[in-house]
Coordinates of C-alpha atoms in Angstrom, one line a residue:
Chain A
M1476 CA -0.1 0.0 0.0
I1477 CA 1.5 3.2 -1.0
P1478 CA 1.3 6.0 1.7
E1479 CA -0.6 9.1 0.8
Q1480 CA 1.5 12.0 -0.1
P1481 CA 0.6 15.0 1.9
Q1482 CA -0.9 17.6 -0.4
P1483 CA 1.0 20.5 -0.7
D1484 CA -0.5 23.6 0.8
P1485 CA -1.7 25.8 -2.0
L1486 CA -1.1 29.0 0.2
D1487 CA 2.5 28.1 0.8
G1488 CA 2.9 27.5 -2.8
Y1489 CA 1.6 30.9 -3.8
L1490 CA 3.9 32.5 -1.2
A1491 CA 6.9 30.6 -2.5
N1492 CA 5.9 31.9 -6.1
D1493 CA 5.2 28.4 -7.0
R1494 CA 3.9 28.9 -10.7
D1495 CA 1.2 26.3 -10.5
A1496 CA -0.1 27.7 -7.2
V1497 CA 0.1 31.3 -8.4
H1498 CA -1.7 30.2 -11.7
A1499 CA -4.5 28.5 -9.5
A1500 CA -4.8 31.6 -7.3
R1501 CA -5.4 33.9 -10.4
P1502 CA -8.3 36.2 -10.5
D1503 CA -10.7 35.6 -13.1
E1504 CA -9.9 37.3 -16.4
P1505 CA -12.5 39.4 -18.0
V1506 CA -14.4 38.2 -21.1
E1507 CA -13.4 39.1 -24.5
A1508 CA -16.1 41.9 -24.8
Q1509 CA -14.5 43.7 -21.9
W1510 CA -11.2 43.2 -23.3
D1511 CA -12.3 44.8 -26.6
A1512 CA -14.0 47.7 -25.0
V1513 CA -10.6 48.5 -23.1
R1514 CA -8.8 48.1 -26.3
R1515 CA -11.1 50.4 -28.2
R1516 CA -10.9 53.1 -25.5
I1517 CA -7.1 52.8 -25.6
H1518 CA -7.4 53.4 -29.4
D1519 CA -9.5 56.3 -28.8
R1520 CA -7.4 58.1 -26.4
L1521 CA -4.3 57.5 -28.3
N1522 CA -5.6 58.4 -31.6
P1523 CA -8.6 61.2 -31.0
A1524 CA -10.5 61.9 -34.1
S1525 CA -8.2 63.9 -36.5
P1526 CA -9.2 67.1 -37.9
V1527 CA -10.1 67.3 -41.6
P1528 CA -6.9 67.5 -43.3
G1529 CA -6.0 70.9 -44.7
S1530 CA -8.6 72.7 -42.6
G1531 CA -6.5 72.9 -39.6
R1532 CA -3.6 74.1 -41.2
W1533 CA -5.5 77.0 -43.1
R1534 CA -7.0 78.0 -39.8
A1535 CA -3.6 78.1 -38.3
A1536 CA -2.3 80.1 -41.1
V1537 CA -5.0 82.8 -40.6
C1538 CA -4.5 82.9 -36.9
V1539 CA -0.7 83.6 -37.5
A1540 CA -1.5 86.2 -40.1
V1541 CA -3.9 88.2 -37.9
G1542 CA -1.6 88.0 -34.9
A1543 CA 1.3 89.3 -36.8
A1544 CA -0.8 92.2 -38.2
L1545 CA -2.3 93.1 -34.9
T1546 CA 1.4 93.0 -33.5
T1547 CA 2.6 95.4 -36.2
A1548 CA -0.3 97.9 -35.7
A1549 CA 0.4 98.0 -31.9
A1550 CA 4.1 98.6 -32.5
V1551 CA 3.4 101.5 -34.9
A1552 CA 0.8 102.9 -32.6
W1553 CA 3.4 102.9 -29.7
I1554 CA 5.8 104.7 -31.6
A1555 CA 3.7 107.3 -32.9
F1556 CA 1.9 108.2 -29.5
A1557 CA 4.2 107.3 -26.9
P1558 CA 5.3 110.5 -24.9
A1559 CA 9.1 111.3 -25.4
P1560 CA 11.0 111.1 -22.2
T1561 CA 11.8 114.6 -20.7
Q1562 CA 14.8 113.6 -18.7
K1563 CA 17.1 110.6 -18.4
P1564 CA 16.1 108.4 -15.6
E1565 CA 18.7 108.3 -13.0
I1566 CA 20.4 104.9 -12.8
A1567 CA 20.8 103.8 -9.4
A1568 CA 24.4 103.0 -8.5
V1569 CA 24.6 99.4 -8.4
R1570 CA 25.8 98.4 -5.1
S1571 CA 28.7 96.0 -5.3
V1572 CA 27.8 92.8 -4.0
P1573 CA 30.4 90.7 -2.5
I1574 CA 30.5 87.4 -4.6
S1575 CA 32.1 84.3 -3.4
P1576 CA 35.7 84.0 -4.3
E1577 CA 36.4 81.8 -7.1
T1578 CA 37.4 78.3 -6.3
P1579 CA 41.2 78.5 -5.8
A1580 CA 43.1 76.2 -8.2
D1581 CA 43.9 72.9 -6.8
P1582 CA 47.4 73.2 -5.6
L1583 CA 48.0 69.7 -6.1
A1584 CA 46.6 69.3 -9.5
E1585 CA 50.1 68.6 -11.0
F1586 CA 51.1 66.3 -8.4
A1587 CA 50.3 62.6 -7.9
V1588 CA 48.4 62.5 -4.7
L1589 CA 49.1 59.7 -2.2
P1590 CA 45.8 59.3 -0.5
M1591 CA 46.2 58.9 3.3
A1592 CA 42.4 59.1 4.5
T1593 CA 38.9 59.8 2.8
A1594 CA 36.4 62.2 4.3
N1595 CA 34.7 59.2 5.9
E1596 CA 37.6 58.4 7.8
V1597 CA 38.3 61.7 9.4
D1598 CA 36.2 63.1 12.4
I1599 CA 36.3 66.8 12.7
S1600 CA 35.9 68.0 16.2
R1601 CA 35.2 71.7 17.2
V1602 CA 37.8 73.1 19.6
P1603 CA 36.1 74.5 22.6
G1604 CA 36.4 78.1 23.2
S1605 CA 37.8 78.6 19.8
G1606 CA 35.2 81.6 19.4
W1607 CA 34.3 80.8 15.6
L1608 CA 32.2 78.5 13.9
P1609 CA 33.4 77.6 10.5
V1610 CA 30.7 77.7 7.9
G1611 CA 30.6 76.7 4.3
S1612 CA 31.0 73.6 2.3
D1613 CA 32.5 70.5 3.5
P1614 CA 36.2 71.1 3.9
L1615 CA 36.9 67.5 3.1
P1616 CA 34.6 66.4 0.3
G1617 CA 37.0 64.0 -1.0
T1618 CA 40.4 62.6 -0.4
L1619 CA 42.5 64.3 2.4
S1620 CA 45.9 64.5 0.9
L1621 CA 48.5 64.9 3.4
A1622 CA 51.4 64.5 1.4
T1623 CA 52.4 64.0 -2.4
T1624 CA 54.3 61.1 -3.6
D1625 CA 57.3 63.4 -4.3
E1626 CA 57.2 64.5 -0.7
V1627 CA 57.6 61.0 0.6
E1628 CA 60.7 59.0 0.5
L1629 CA 60.7 55.3 1.2
D1630 CA 64.0 53.9 2.5
D1631 CA 64.9 50.3 2.6
P1632 CA 63.6 49.0 5.8
D1633 CA 66.2 48.3 8.7
S1634 CA 67.2 44.7 8.8
V1635 CA 65.8 44.2 12.4
W1636 CA 62.4 44.8 10.9
S1637 CA 62.2 41.6 8.9
Q1638 CA 58.6 41.8 8.3
V1639 CA 58.5 45.4 6.8
T1640 CA 58.7 45.7 3.1
K1641 CA 58.8 48.5 0.7
S1642 CA 56.4 46.9 -1.9
P1643 CA 53.7 49.2 -3.1
G1644 CA 50.9 46.8 -2.1
D1645 CA 51.6 47.5 1.5
A1646 CA 49.3 50.0 3.3
P1647 CA 51.2 53.1 4.4
M1648 CA 51.8 53.5 8.1
I1649 CA 52.5 56.4 10.2
F1650 CA 54.5 55.9 13.4
A1651 CA 54.1 58.6 16.1
A1652 CA 57.2 59.8 17.3
K1653 CA 58.2 58.3 20.7
P1654 CA 58.1 61.1 23.5
R1655 CA 61.4 61.5 24.9
Chain B
M244 CA 15.2 -0.1 -35.8
R245 CA 15.0 2.1 -38.6
I246 CA 14.5 5.8 -38.4
S247 CA 13.5 7.6 -41.3
L248 CA 14.9 11.2 -41.5
M249 CA 12.7 14.0 -42.7
P250 CA 14.4 16.7 -44.5
L251 CA 14.6 20.0 -42.5
A252 CA 13.0 22.0 -45.3
V253 CA 9.6 20.4 -44.7
L254 CA 9.4 20.9 -41.0
P255 CA 7.1 23.7 -40.1
L256 CA 8.9 26.5 -38.6
P257 CA 7.2 28.0 -35.5
P258 CA 6.0 31.6 -36.3
V259 CA 8.4 34.4 -35.3
L260 CA 6.7 36.7 -33.2
P261 CA 7.7 40.5 -33.6
T262 CA 9.7 41.7 -30.5
D263 CA 8.4 44.5 -28.5
D264 CA 10.8 47.1 -29.9
A265 CA 9.7 46.1 -33.3
L266 CA 6.0 46.6 -32.3
L267 CA 6.8 49.9 -30.6
T268 CA 8.4 51.1 -33.7
R269 CA 5.4 50.1 -35.8
F270 CA 3.2 51.8 -33.5
A271 CA 5.3 55.0 -33.6
G272 CA 4.5 54.8 -37.3
G273 CA 0.8 54.7 -36.9
D274 CA 0.4 50.9 -37.1
R275 CA -2.8 50.3 -35.1
A276 CA -2.4 46.5 -35.4
A277 CA 1.0 46.9 -33.3
L278 CA -0.9 48.4 -30.4
D279 CA -3.4 45.5 -30.6
E280 CA -0.6 43.0 -30.6
L281 CA 1.1 44.8 -27.6
F282 CA -2.4 44.9 -25.7
R283 CA -2.9 41.2 -26.4
R284 CA 0.5 40.3 -25.2
Y285 CA 0.5 42.2 -21.9
R286 CA -3.3 42.7 -20.9
S287 CA -3.5 39.8 -18.8
V288 CA -0.4 40.2 -16.6
A289 CA -1.3 44.0 -16.5
Y290 CA -4.9 43.2 -15.3
R291 CA -3.6 40.7 -12.6
V292 CA -1.2 43.2 -11.1
A293 CA -4.0 46.0 -11.2
Y294 CA -6.5 43.6 -9.7
R295 CA -4.3 42.6 -6.8
L296 CA -3.7 46.3 -6.1
L297 CA -7.2 47.5 -6.5
G298 CA -9.1 44.4 -5.8
R299 CA -12.3 45.3 -8.3
E300 CA -12.6 44.2 -11.8
A301 CA -13.7 47.4 -13.1
D302 CA -11.0 49.4 -11.4
A303 CA -8.5 47.1 -12.6
L304 CA -9.7 47.5 -16.2
D305 CA -9.6 51.2 -15.8
A306 CA -5.9 50.9 -14.4
V307 CA -4.9 48.6 -17.4
Q308 CA -6.4 51.2 -19.9
D309 CA -4.9 54.2 -18.1
G310 CA -1.8 52.2 -18.0
F311 CA -1.5 51.3 -21.7
V312 CA -2.5 54.9 -22.6
N313 CA 0.3 56.4 -20.4
A314 CA 3.1 54.1 -21.2
L315 CA 2.6 54.5 -24.7
T316 CA 2.1 58.3 -24.6
H317 CA 5.3 58.8 -22.4
L318 CA 7.5 56.2 -24.4
D319 CA 10.3 59.1 -24.3
R320 CA 10.6 58.5 -20.6
F321 CA 10.7 55.0 -21.1
G322 CA 13.7 55.5 -23.5
G323 CA 14.4 51.8 -23.8
R324 CA 16.1 51.6 -20.4
S325 CA 14.4 48.4 -19.5
S326 CA 11.9 46.0 -21.1
F327 CA 8.7 47.4 -22.4
K328 CA 7.0 45.1 -20.0
T329 CA 8.7 46.5 -16.9
W330 CA 7.8 49.9 -18.1
L331 CA 4.2 48.9 -18.6
M332 CA 3.9 47.3 -15.3
R333 CA 5.5 50.5 -13.6
V334 CA 2.7 52.7 -15.3
V335 CA 0.0 50.2 -14.6
C336 CA 1.0 50.1 -10.9
N337 CA 1.0 53.8 -10.8
A338 CA -2.3 54.2 -12.5
A339 CA -3.6 51.8 -10.0
L340 CA -2.7 53.9 -7.3
D341 CA -4.0 56.8 -8.7
I342 CA -7.5 55.1 -9.1
G343 CA -7.3 53.9 -5.6
R344 CA -6.7 57.3 -4.5
Q345 CA -9.3 59.0 -6.6
R346 CA -11.8 56.7 -5.2
K347 CA -10.7 57.1 -1.8
R348 CA -10.9 53.6 -1.0
N349 CA -8.6 53.2 2.0
E350 CA -10.0 49.7 2.6
R351 CA -10.3 47.3 -0.3
V352 CA -13.5 45.4 -0.5
P353 CA -12.6 42.1 -2.5
Q354 CA -15.1 41.4 -5.2
A355 CA -16.6 37.9 -5.4
P356 CA -15.4 36.1 -8.4
R357 CA -18.0 35.4 -11.0
D358 CA -18.0 31.6 -10.3
A359 CA -18.0 31.9 -6.6
S360 CA -20.9 30.6 -4.5
P361 CA -22.8 33.5 -2.7
D362 CA -20.8 34.9 0.2
R363 CA -20.8 32.6 3.0
F364 CA -17.6 33.9 4.5
G365 CA -17.0 37.5 5.8
V366 CA -13.6 39.1 5.3
D367 CA -12.4 37.7 8.5
D368 CA -14.1 34.3 8.5
L369 CA -12.9 32.3 5.3
A370 CA -13.3 28.7 5.1
P371 CA -11.4 26.7 7.6
A372 CA -8.4 24.6 6.5
D373 CA -10.1 21.3 7.0
T374 CA -12.6 21.8 4.6
G375 CA -10.0 22.6 2.1
L376 CA -9.7 25.7 0.2
V377 CA -11.4 25.6 -3.0
R378 CA -10.1 27.9 -5.7
A379 CA -12.5 30.7 -5.2
D380 CA -11.6 30.7 -1.5
L381 CA -8.1 30.6 -2.1
R382 CA -8.2 33.7 -4.3
R383 CA -10.4 35.5 -1.8
A384 CA -8.1 34.6 1.0
I385 CA -5.0 36.1 -1.0
D386 CA -7.0 39.1 -1.7
V387 CA -7.8 39.9 1.8
A388 CA -4.3 39.1 3.0
L389 CA -2.7 41.1 0.2
A390 CA -5.1 44.1 1.0
R391 CA -3.7 44.2 4.7
L392 CA 0.1 44.5 3.3
P393 CA 1.8 47.9 3.5
D394 CA 1.5 49.6 0.0
A395 CA 5.3 49.4 -0.7
Q396 CA 5.4 45.5 0.1
R397 CA 2.2 44.8 -1.6
R398 CA 3.4 46.5 -4.9
T399 CA 6.8 44.8 -4.6
F400 CA 5.2 41.4 -4.0
V401 CA 2.5 41.8 -6.6
L402 CA 5.0 42.9 -9.3
H403 CA 7.1 40.0 -8.6
V404 CA 4.5 37.2 -8.1
E405 CA 1.7 38.5 -10.3
G406 CA 3.6 40.6 -12.6
E407 CA 6.1 37.9 -13.3
L408 CA 9.0 40.1 -13.0
T409 CA 12.5 39.3 -11.7
Y410 CA 14.1 41.0 -8.8
R411 CA 16.1 43.3 -11.0
Q412 CA 12.8 44.3 -13.1
V413 CA 10.9 45.0 -9.9
A414 CA 13.7 47.1 -8.8
D415 CA 13.7 49.1 -12.2
A416 CA 10.0 49.3 -12.1
L417 CA 9.7 50.8 -8.6
G418 CA 13.0 52.7 -8.7
I419 CA 14.7 50.8 -5.8
S420 CA 17.6 48.8 -5.2
I421 CA 17.5 45.0 -5.5
G422 CA 18.4 44.7 -1.8
T423 CA 15.3 46.7 -1.0
V424 CA 13.2 44.4 -3.3
M425 CA 14.5 41.4 -1.5
S426 CA 13.7 42.7 2.0
R427 CA 10.2 43.9 0.8
L428 CA 9.6 40.5 -0.2
F429 CA 10.9 38.8 2.8
Y430 CA 8.7 40.8 5.1
A431 CA 5.8 40.7 2.7
R432 CA 5.9 36.8 2.7
Q433 CA 6.4 36.6 6.5
K434 CA 3.1 38.9 7.0
L435 CA 1.3 37.0 4.3
K436 CA 2.1 33.8 6.1
D437 CA 0.8 35.1 9.3
L438 CA -2.5 36.4 7.9
L439 CA -3.1 33.3 5.9
A440 CA -2.4 31.2 8.9
A441 CA -4.8 33.1 11.1
H442 CA -7.5 32.7 8.3
Q443 CA -7.0 29.0 8.3
Q444 CA -7.4 28.4 11.8
P445 CA -10.8 26.8 12.7

């Protein structure tokens, strides 16, 4: 006797995106007449009844001509009847408004930069009692360059540091000076 | 055993369906038949997505109509960045949301399927599990549970399961990351499981 296999739960199948279960749970489809009505309305909205060829173009040409004539007439009337200015209007002195200084040229543009830290790796703490609050854009929007490659010299490691290498794949390390 | 070989030339070749891009090009050239073909191709999946988001046949058909019109009117925004289906599903989804807002239906009232027996169960009183869920009851249970999901989870789940979109396509359609799609699906499934389990308890 073959033991009965437990029927898979259709809801579990639906949740697991089992295609048979999803298919079984599909809502009823509209009948063809409903589809056809939707299709026709889409056509009507995308292709509204087009105007009689030619008549629209003719009407537009008349509108343009009438508009141009009215504009010309108004311009002539303005020139003919506008009062002449008796005195020159004083031009108010334009106050000089300080503008933000131009972005200074990048002093490191010509150098190959040795990145030491990114903005995310640096915390800026306000110094208590400093008396001023820096405002403006993020002073560290990108890489914080502490030195250029020309300013760093790599010496051969001392033989006592057997694990120290000069290979370029090693991360740069800075050793704090030992207080004396 | 003898096997008679048939020349390849006489084998009937399957008809080559035009791609969506080809149909869209033809549609842009004024070919109305291309629109009919696109409509036939995607009407069902668009309807299922809209129905699961709105819960009513008439509203879902309106959303399908709005979706096709808007998707084809704003093809310049589509720009071929995703498949037409993904673009259409996105627009149908938005159309369904608009219709839902316009009709101020904060709570969905599921519509009884046409082949369903007269309502015997309330929204919270579906058939117990030991009677077995017939198809109509199964659909109603899913409708009710889906209606209780948060909007974002419902849209994500519906596009994936009913819209048959991949994670990547759902992410494109909703403008979210794949990670967000996966987490929304996870939480949606968890919640649906709880809701459906509660319905099945006698």
